[in-house]
Every structure is written in structure tokens, then in C-alpha cells.
């Protein structure tokens, strides 16, 4: 056996080991990256579901409670001022939900540009406005402005309802629409494709 034969005998397995290591290392890196991406996507989805639920769900809870209290309390003397306290809390929650809602709308537009989830969220925030201003007995002209501002147009979906529908819908139906929209959006968040970053 010559030196060249020995060299060929050694180079073959060494080359195979190097190429095998590179291929296996690349595969392991790809699997690791895929698992980490899926975990990060799941964590992002969970975070967004919690934030959406907190913003709209907290407002929905207080609005429903206030609507029930207002509907069942005969006069300010029988509620011992409690209705005004709940109304104040509702106002604070409405502002908090709207501020959080603006930030969430931008995040949804960024992470899910093809799923239109930001428009779904925007519709829910518009419904929050209609419900809030109706519940707090806003003057008719302000309520009419809110209806026009939050009604569907040729270019914007807004609440998804026309001015006439917003005027005609009872408050409890609007609250049901808000809750339904929240549950649908939460489900969509769990399956929509996240844009590559």
C-alpha cells in the first residue's frame, strides 16, 4: 500500500464526517429555529389575546353592569349614589380601553397584515364608543356625531353597521355584538398567519 492509497483511505471517511456534520448541524439548527419561531409566535398570540380581552372585555363587563344598574334602578335616591360611581368607573375604563385599543390596532396591523384583524378590532372599539356615549346619556347631537363617525362607509368598515342600524339597535344588542366580536377575534388571533419579521 502506497502513501497515496493510505491518503485516499483516510480522506474519504474524513470528508464524509465533515460533510455529515455540516448537514446534521444545519438540520439541527433549522429544527431549533423552527421550534423557537413557533414558541415566539404562540407567546405573541397569547399576549395579544390577553390584551384584546382585557381592553374590550373589561369595558364590556362594566358597560353591561352599568346598563343593568341603570335599567333596574328606579331613581338616584334608591341607588345611594352607587350608579354615579359605576358611571365614573365606566368612563375611566372606556378611556383606558380606547388608549390600549389604538396601540393594539397598530400591533394587529403589523403582525397580521393579510388577516384584517386590525379592522375587526377597530370595529369593536367603534362599538365601545357607541355603547359608552349611549349609556352615559350623551346629548342627541353628540350621539348622532358618534353614529356617523362610527358607521360603515364606502371606504371604512368602522363598526360594521350603518347609521340607521346604530340608531335602531338596542344597547343590549350592541353589547352582545361587542362580546361576539371579541370572542371571534380571539379565535382568529390563535390561527391567523403572523407576518415574517
Coordinates of N, CA and C in Angstrom, one line a residue:
X1 N 0.8 -1.2 0.0 CA 0.0 0.0 0.0 C 0.9 1.2 0.0
X2 N 0.6 2.1 -0.9 CA 1.4 3.3 -1.1 C 0.8 4.4 -0.2
X3 N 1.6 5.4 -0.1 CA 1.2 6.6 0.7 C -0.1 7.2 0.1
X4 N -0.2 7.3 -1.2 CA -1.4 7.8 -1.9 C -2.6 7.0 -1.6
X5 N -2.5 5.7 -1.5 CA -3.6 4.8 -1.1 C -4.1 5.1 0.3
X6 N -3.1 5.2 1.2 CA -3.4 5.5 2.6 C -4.1 6.9 2.7
X7 N -3.6 7.8 2.0 CA -4.2 9.2 2.0 C -5.6 9.1 1.5
X8 N -5.9 8.4 0.4 CA -7.2 8.3 -0.1 C -8.1 7.6 0.9
X9 N -7.6 6.6 1.5 CA -8.4 5.8 2.5 C -8.8 6.7 3.7
X10 N -7.9 7.6 4.1 CA -8.2 8.5 5.2 C -9.1 9.7 4.8
X11 N -8.8 10.2 3.6 CA -9.6 11.4 3.2 C -11.1 11.1 3.0
X12 N -11.4 9.9 2.5 CA -12.8 9.6 2.2 C -13.6 9.6 3.5
X13 N -13.3 8.9 4.5 CA -14.1 9.0 5.8 C -14.0 10.4 6.4
X14 N -12.9 11.1 6.4 CA -12.8 12.4 7.0 C -13.7 13.3 6.3
X15 N -13.8 13.3 4.9 CA -14.6 14.2 4.1 C -16.1 13.8 4.4
X16 N -16.4 12.5 4.5 CA -17.8 12.1 4.9 C -18.2 12.6 6.2
X17 N -17.3 12.6 7.2 CA -17.6 13.0 8.5 C -17.8 14.5 8.5
X18 N -17.0 15.3 7.8 CA -17.2 16.7 7.8 C -18.5 17.1 7.1
X19 N -18.7 16.5 5.9 CA -20.0 16.8 5.2 C -21.2 16.4 6.1
X20 N -21.1 15.2 6.7 CA -22.2 14.7 7.5 C -22.5 15.6 8.7
X21 N -21.4 16.1 9.3 CA -21.5 17.0 10.5 C -22.2 18.3 10.0
X22 N -21.7 18.8 8.9 CA -22.3 20.1 8.4 C -23.8 19.9 8.1
X23 N -24.2 18.8 7.4 CA -25.6 18.6 7.1 C -26.4 18.4 8.4
X24 N -25.9 17.6 9.3 CA -26.6 17.3 10.6 C -26.7 18.6 11.4
X25 N -25.6 19.4 11.4 CA -25.6 20.6 12.2 C -26.6 21.6 11.6
X26 N -26.7 21.7 10.3 CA -27.6 22.6 9.6 C -29.1 22.1 9.9
X27 N -29.3 20.8 9.9 CA -30.6 20.3 10.2 C -31.0 20.6 11.6
X28 N -30.1 20.4 12.5 CA -30.4 20.7 13.9 C -30.7 22.2 14.1
X29 N -29.9 23.0 13.5 CA -30.1 24.5 13.6 C -31.5 24.9 13.0
X30 N -31.9 24.3 11.9 CA -33.2 24.5 11.3 C -34.3 24.1 12.2
X31 N -34.2 22.9 12.8 CA -35.2 22.4 13.7 C -35.3 23.4 14.9
X32 N -34.2 23.7 15.5 CA -34.2 24.6 16.6 C -34.8 26.0 16.3
X33 N -34.5 26.5 15.2 CA -35.0 27.8 14.7 C -36.6 27.7 14.6
X34 N -37.0 26.6 14.0 CA -38.4 26.4 13.7 C -39.2 26.3 15.1
X35 N -38.6 25.6 16.0 CA -39.3 25.4 17.3 C -39.3 26.8 18.0
X36 N -38.2 27.5 18.0 CA -38.2 28.8 18.7 C -39.1 29.8 18.0
X37 N -39.3 29.8 16.7 CA -40.2 30.7 16.0 C -41.6 30.3 16.4
X38 N -42.0 29.0 16.4 CA -43.3 28.6 16.8 C -43.6 29.0 18.2
X39 N -42.7 28.9 19.1 CA -42.8 29.3 20.5 C -43.1 30.8 20.6
X40 N -42.3 31.6 19.9 CA -42.4 33.0 19.9 C -43.7 33.4 19.3
X41 N -44.2 32.8 18.3 CA -45.5 33.1 17.7 C -46.6 32.8 18.6
X42 N -46.5 31.6 19.3 CA -47.5 31.2 20.3 C -47.6 32.2 21.5
X43 N -46.4 32.6 21.9 CA -46.3 33.6 23.0 C -46.9 35.0 22.6
X44 N -46.7 35.4 21.4 CA -47.2 36.6 20.8 C -48.7 36.5 20.7
X45 N -49.2 35.4 20.2 CA -50.7 35.2 20.1 C -51.3 35.3 21.5
X46 N -50.7 34.6 22.5 CA -51.3 34.6 23.8 C -51.3 36.0 24.4
X47 N -50.2 36.7 24.2 CA -50.2 38.1 24.7 C -51.2 39.0 24.1
X48 N -51.4 38.8 22.8 CA -52.4 39.7 22.1 C -53.8 39.3 22.5
X49 N -54.1 38.0 22.7 CA -55.4 37.6 23.2 C -55.7 38.2 24.5
X50 N -54.7 38.1 25.4 CA -54.9 38.7 26.8 C -55.1 40.2 26.7
X51 N -54.4 40.9 25.9 CA -54.5 42.4 25.8 C -55.9 42.7 25.2
X52 N -56.3 42.0 24.1 CA -57.6 42.3 23.5 C -58.7 42.0 24.4
X53 N -58.6 40.9 25.1 CA -59.6 40.5 26.1 C -59.7 41.5 27.2
X54 N -58.5 41.9 27.7 CA -58.5 42.9 28.8 C -59.1 44.2 28.4
X55 N -58.8 44.7 27.2 CA -59.3 46.0 26.8 C -60.8 46.0 26.5
X56 N -61.2 45.1 25.7 CA -62.6 45.1 25.3 C -63.5 44.4 26.4
X57 N -62.9 43.3 26.9 CA -63.7 42.6 27.9 C -64.0 43.4 29.2
X58 N -63.0 44.1 29.7 CA -63.2 45.0 30.9 C -64.2 46.0 30.6
X59 N -64.1 46.7 29.4 CA -65.1 47.7 29.1 C -66.5 47.0 29.0
X60 N -66.6 45.8 28.3 CA -67.9 45.2 28.2 C -68.5 44.8 29.5
X61 N -67.7 44.3 30.4 CA -68.2 44.0 31.8 C -68.8 45.2 32.5
X62 N -68.0 46.3 32.5 CA -68.5 47.5 33.2 C -69.7 48.1 32.5
X63 N -69.7 48.1 31.2 CA -70.8 48.6 30.4 C -72.1 47.8 30.7
X64 N -71.9 46.5 30.7 CA -73.1 45.6 30.9 C -73.6 45.8 32.4
X65 N -72.7 45.9 33.3 CA -73.1 46.2 34.7 C -73.8 47.5 34.8
X66 N -73.2 48.5 34.3 CA -73.8 49.9 34.3 C -75.2 49.9 33.7
X67 N -75.3 49.3 32.5 CA -76.6 49.2 31.8 C -77.6 48.5 32.6
X68 N -77.2 47.4 33.3 CA -78.2 46.7 34.1 C -78.6 47.6 35.3
X69 N -77.6 48.2 36.0 CA -77.9 49.0 37.1 C -78.8 50.2 36.7
X70 N -78.5 50.8 35.6 CA -79.3 52.0 35.2 C -80.7 51.5 34.8
X71 N -80.8 50.4 34.2 CA -82.1 49.9 33.8 C -83.0 49.4 34.9
X72 N -82.4 48.9 36.0 CA -83.1 48.4 37.1 C -83.3 49.3 38.3
X73 N -82.5 50.4 38.3 CA -82.6 51.3 39.4 C -83.6 52.4 39.1
X74 N -84.6 52.5 39.9 CA -85.7 53.4 39.6 C -85.3 54.9 39.8
X75 N -84.6 55.2 40.8 CA -84.2 56.7 40.9 C -82.9 56.8 41.6
X76 N -82.3 58.0 41.6 CA -81.0 58.2 42.2 C -81.0 58.0 43.8
X77 N -82.2 58.2 44.3 CA -82.3 58.0 45.8 C -82.3 56.5 46.2
X78 N -82.7 55.6 45.3 CA -82.7 54.2 45.6 C -81.4 53.5 45.4
X79 N -80.5 54.2 44.6 CA -79.2 53.5 44.4 C -78.1 54.1 45.3
X80 N -78.4 55.1 46.1 CA -77.5 55.7 47.1 C -76.2 56.2 46.4
X81 N -76.3 56.7 45.2 CA -75.1 57.3 44.6 C -74.2 56.3 43.9
X82 N -74.6 55.0 44.1 CA -73.7 53.9 43.5 C -73.6 54.0 42.0
X83 N -74.7 54.3 41.4 CA -74.8 54.4 39.9 C -73.8 55.4 39.4
X84 N -73.6 56.6 40.0 CA -72.7 57.6 39.6 C -71.2 57.0 39.7
X85 N -71.0 56.3 40.8 CA -69.7 55.7 41.0 C -69.4 54.7 39.8
X86 N -70.3 53.9 39.5 CA -70.1 52.9 38.4 C -70.0 53.7 37.1
X87 N -70.7 54.7 36.9 CA -70.6 55.6 35.7 C -69.2 56.2 35.6
X88 N -68.7 56.6 36.7 CA -67.3 57.2 36.7 C -66.3 56.1 36.3
X89 N -66.5 54.9 36.9 CA -65.6 53.8 36.6 C -65.7 53.4 35.1
X90 N -66.9 53.4 34.6 CA -67.1 53.1 33.2 C -66.3 54.1 32.3
X91 N -66.4 55.4 32.7 CA -65.7 56.4 31.9 C -64.2 56.2 31.9
X92 N -63.6 55.8 33.1 CA -62.2 55.6 33.2 C -61.8 54.3 32.4
X93 N -62.7 53.3 32.4 CA -62.4 52.1 31.7 C -62.5 52.3 30.2
X94 N -63.5 53.2 29.8 CA -63.6 53.5 28.4 C -62.4 54.1 27.8
X95 N -61.9 55.1 28.5 CA -60.6 55.8 28.1 C -59.5 54.9 28.1
X96 N -59.3 54.0 29.1 CA -58.2 53.1 29.2 C -58.3 52.1 28.0
X97 N -59.5 51.6 27.7 CA -59.7 50.7 26.6 C -59.4 51.3 25.3
X98 N -59.8 52.5 25.1 CA -59.6 53.2 23.8 C -58.1 53.5 23.6
X99 N -57.4 53.9 24.6 CA -55.9 54.1 24.5 C -55.2 52.7 24.2
X100 N -55.6 51.7 25.0 CA -55.0 50.4 24.7 C -55.4 49.9 23.3
X101 N -56.6 50.2 22.9 CA -57.1 49.8 21.6 C -56.4 50.4 20.4
X102 N -55.9 51.6 20.5 CA -55.2 52.3 19.5 C -53.8 51.5 19.3
X103 N -53.1 51.2 20.4 CA -51.9 50.5 20.3 C -52.1 49.1 19.8
X104 N -53.1 48.5 20.2 CA -53.4 47.1 19.7 C -53.7 47.1 18.3
X105 N -54.5 48.1 17.8 CA -54.8 48.1 16.4 C -53.5 48.2 15.5
X106 N -52.5 49.0 15.9 CA -51.3 49.1 15.2 C -50.5 47.8 15.2
X107 N -50.5 47.1 16.4 CA -49.8 45.8 16.5 C -50.5 44.8 15.6
X108 N -51.8 44.7 15.6 CA -52.5 43.8 14.8 C -52.3 44.0 13.3
X109 N -52.2 45.3 12.9 CA -51.9 45.6 11.5 C -50.5 45.2 11.1
X110 N -49.6 45.3 12.1 CA -48.2 44.9 11.8 C -48.0 43.4 11.7
X111 N -48.5 42.7 12.7 CA -48.3 41.3 12.8 C -49.2 40.4 11.9
X112 N -50.4 41.0 11.5 CA -51.4 40.2 10.7 C -51.9 41.1 9.6
X113 N -51.0 41.5 8.7 CA -51.4 42.4 7.6 C -52.4 41.9 6.6
X114 N -52.4 40.6 6.4 CA -53.3 40.0 5.5 C -54.6 39.5 6.1
X115 N -54.7 39.4 7.4 CA -55.9 38.8 8.1 C -57.0 39.8 8.4
X116 N -56.7 41.1 8.3 CA -57.7 42.2 8.5 C -58.1 42.2 10.0
X117 N -57.3 41.7 10.9 CA -57.7 41.7 12.3 C -57.7 43.1 12.9
X118 N -56.9 44.0 12.3 CA -56.9 45.4 12.8 C -58.3 46.0 12.5
X119 N -58.9 45.7 11.4 CA -60.2 46.3 11.1 C -61.3 45.7 12.0
X120 N -61.1 44.4 12.3 CA -62.1 43.7 13.3 C -62.0 44.4 14.6
X121 N -60.7 44.7 15.1 CA -60.5 45.3 16.3 C -61.0 46.8 16.3
X122 N -60.8 47.5 15.2 CA -61.3 48.8 15.1 C -62.8 48.9 15.2
X123 N -63.5 47.9 14.6 CA -64.9 47.8 14.7 C -65.4 47.6 16.1
X124 N -64.7 46.8 16.9 CA -65.0 46.6 18.3 C -64.8 47.9 19.1
X125 N -63.8 48.6 18.8 CA -63.6 49.9 19.5 C -64.6 50.9 19.1
X126 N -65.1 50.9 17.9 CA -66.2 51.8 17.5 C -67.5 51.4 18.2
X127 N -67.7 50.1 18.4 CA -68.9 49.7 19.1 C -68.8 50.1 20.6
X128 N -67.6 50.1 21.1 CA -67.4 50.6 22.5 C -67.8 52.1 22.6
X129 N -67.4 52.9 21.6 CA -67.8 54.3 21.6 C -69.3 54.5 21.6
X130 N -69.9 53.8 20.7 CA -71.4 53.9 20.6 C -72.0 53.5 21.9
X131 N -71.6 52.4 22.5 CA -72.2 51.9 23.7 C -72.0 52.9 24.8
X132 N -70.7 53.4 24.9 CA -70.4 54.3 26.0 C -71.2 55.6 25.9
X133 N -71.2 56.2 24.8 CA -71.9 57.5 24.7 C -73.4 57.4 24.8
X134 N -73.9 56.2 24.4 CA -75.3 56.0 24.6 C -75.6 55.8 26.1
X135 N -74.8 55.0 26.8 CA -75.1 54.7 28.2 C -75.0 55.9 29.1
X136 N -74.1 56.8 28.8 CA -73.9 58.0 29.7 C -74.9 59.1 29.3
X137 N -75.9 58.8 28.5 CA -76.9 59.8 28.1 C -76.3 61.0 27.5
X138 N -75.5 60.8 26.5 CA -74.9 62.0 25.7 C -76.0 62.7 25.1
X139 N -75.8 64.0 24.8 CA -76.8 64.8 24.1 C -77.0 64.2 22.7
X140 N -78.2 64.4 22.2 CA -78.6 63.8 20.9 C -77.7 64.2 19.8
X141 N -77.2 65.4 19.7 CA -76.3 65.8 18.7 C -74.9 65.1 18.8
X142 N -74.4 64.9 20.0 CA -73.2 64.2 20.1 C -73.4 62.7 19.8
X143 N -74.5 62.2 20.2 CA -74.7 60.8 19.8 C -74.8 60.6 18.3
X144 N -75.5 61.5 17.7 CA -75.6 61.5 16.2 C -74.2 61.6 15.5
X145 N -73.3 62.4 16.1 CA -72.0 62.5 15.6 C -71.2 61.2 15.7
X146 N -71.4 60.6 16.9 CA -70.8 59.3 17.1 C -71.3 58.2 16.2
X147 N -72.6 58.2 15.9 CA -73.2 57.3 15.0 C -72.6 57.5 13.6
X148 N -72.5 58.7 13.1 CA -72.0 59.0 11.8 C -70.5 58.6 11.7
X149 N -69.8 59.0 12.8 CA -68.3 58.7 12.8 C -68.0 57.2 12.8
X150 N -68.8 56.4 13.5 CA -68.5 55.0 13.7 C -69.3 54.1 12.7
X151 N -70.1 54.7 11.8 CA -70.9 53.9 10.9 C -70.0 53.5 9.7
X152 N -70.4 52.4 9.1 CA -69.7 51.9 7.9 C -69.8 52.9 6.8
X153 N -68.8 53.1 6.0 CA -68.8 54.0 4.8 C -68.3 53.2 3.6
X154 N -68.2 53.8 2.5 CA -67.7 53.2 1.3 C -66.3 52.7 1.4
X155 N -65.5 53.4 2.2 CA -64.1 53.1 2.3 C -63.7 52.5 3.6
X156 N -64.5 52.7 4.7 CA -64.1 52.3 6.0 C -65.2 51.4 6.6
X157 N -64.8 50.3 7.2 CA -65.8 49.4 7.8 C -66.3 49.9 9.2
X158 N -65.4 50.6 9.9 CA -65.8 51.1 11.3 C -66.5 50.0 12.1
X159 N -67.7 50.3 12.6 CA -68.4 49.4 13.5 C -69.0 48.3 12.7
X160 N -69.2 48.4 11.4 CA -69.8 47.4 10.6 C -71.3 47.6 10.4
X161 N -71.8 48.7 11.1 CA -73.3 49.0 11.0 C -73.5 50.3 10.4
X162 N -74.6 50.5 9.7 CA -74.9 51.8 9.1 C -75.4 52.7 10.2
X163 N -75.5 54.0 9.9 CA -76.0 55.0 10.9 C -77.4 54.5 11.4
X164 N -78.3 54.1 10.4 CA -79.6 53.7 10.8 C -79.6 52.5 11.7
X165 N -78.7 51.6 11.4 CA -78.7 50.4 12.3 C -78.2 50.7 13.7
X166 N -77.2 51.6 13.8 CA -76.7 52.1 15.1 C -77.8 52.8 15.9
X167 N -78.5 53.6 15.2 CA -79.7 54.3 15.9 C -80.7 53.3 16.4
X168 N -81.0 52.3 15.6 CA -82.1 51.4 15.9 C -81.7 50.3 16.9
X169 N -80.5 49.9 16.9 CA -80.1 48.7 17.7 C -80.2 49.0 19.2
X170 N -80.9 48.2 20.0 CA -80.9 48.4 21.4 C -79.5 48.2 22.0
X171 N -79.3 48.8 23.2 CA -78.0 48.8 23.8 C -77.6 47.3 24.1
X172 N -78.5 46.5 24.6 CA -78.1 45.1 24.9 C -77.7 44.4 23.6
X173 N -78.3 44.7 22.5 CA -77.8 44.1 21.2 C -76.4 44.5 20.9
X174 N -76.1 45.8 21.1 CA -74.8 46.3 20.8 C -73.7 45.6 21.8
X175 N -74.1 45.4 23.0 CA -73.3 44.7 24.0 C -73.0 43.3 23.5
X176 N -74.1 42.6 23.0 CA -73.9 41.3 22.5 C -73.0 41.3 21.3
X177 N -73.2 42.2 20.4 CA -72.3 42.3 19.2 C -70.8 42.5 19.6
X178 N -70.6 43.3 20.7 CA -69.3 43.6 21.1 C -68.7 42.3 21.7
X179 N -69.4 41.6 22.5 CA -68.9 40.3 23.1 C -68.7 39.3 22.0
X180 N -69.6 39.2 21.0 CA -69.4 38.2 19.9 C -68.2 38.6 19.1
X181 N -68.0 39.9 18.9 CA -66.8 40.3 18.1 C -65.5 40.0 18.9
X182 N -65.5 40.1 20.2 CA -64.3 39.8 21.0 C -64.0 38.3 20.9
X183 N -65.0 37.5 21.1 CA -64.7 36.0 21.0 C -64.3 35.6 19.6
X184 N -64.9 36.1 18.6 CA -64.4 35.8 17.2 C -63.0 36.2 17.0
X185 N -62.7 37.4 17.4 CA -61.3 38.0 17.2 C -60.3 37.1 18.0
X186 N -60.6 36.7 19.2 CA -59.7 35.9 20.0 C -59.4 34.6 19.3
X187 N -60.5 34.0 18.7 CA -60.3 32.7 18.0 C -59.4 33.0 16.7
X188 N -59.7 34.1 16.0 CA -58.9 34.4 14.8 C -57.4 34.6 15.1
X189 N -57.2 35.3 16.3 CA -55.8 35.5 16.7 C -55.0 34.2 16.8
X190 N -55.7 33.2 17.3 CA -55.0 31.9 17.5 C -54.6 31.2 16.2
X191 N -55.2 31.5 15.1 CA -54.9 30.8 13.9 C -54.4 31.6 12.7
X192 N -54.5 32.9 12.8 CA -54.0 33.8 11.7 C -52.5 33.7 11.5
X193 N -52.1 33.8 10.3 CA -50.7 33.7 10.0 C -50.0 35.0 10.4
X194 N -48.9 34.9 11.2 CA -48.1 36.1 11.6 C -47.2 36.4 10.5
X195 N -47.1 37.7 10.2 CA -46.1 38.2 9.2 C -44.7 37.9 9.6
X196 N -43.9 37.6 8.6 CA -42.5 37.4 8.9 C -41.8 38.7 9.3
X197 N -41.0 38.6 10.3 CA -40.3 39.8 10.8 C -38.8 39.7 10.6

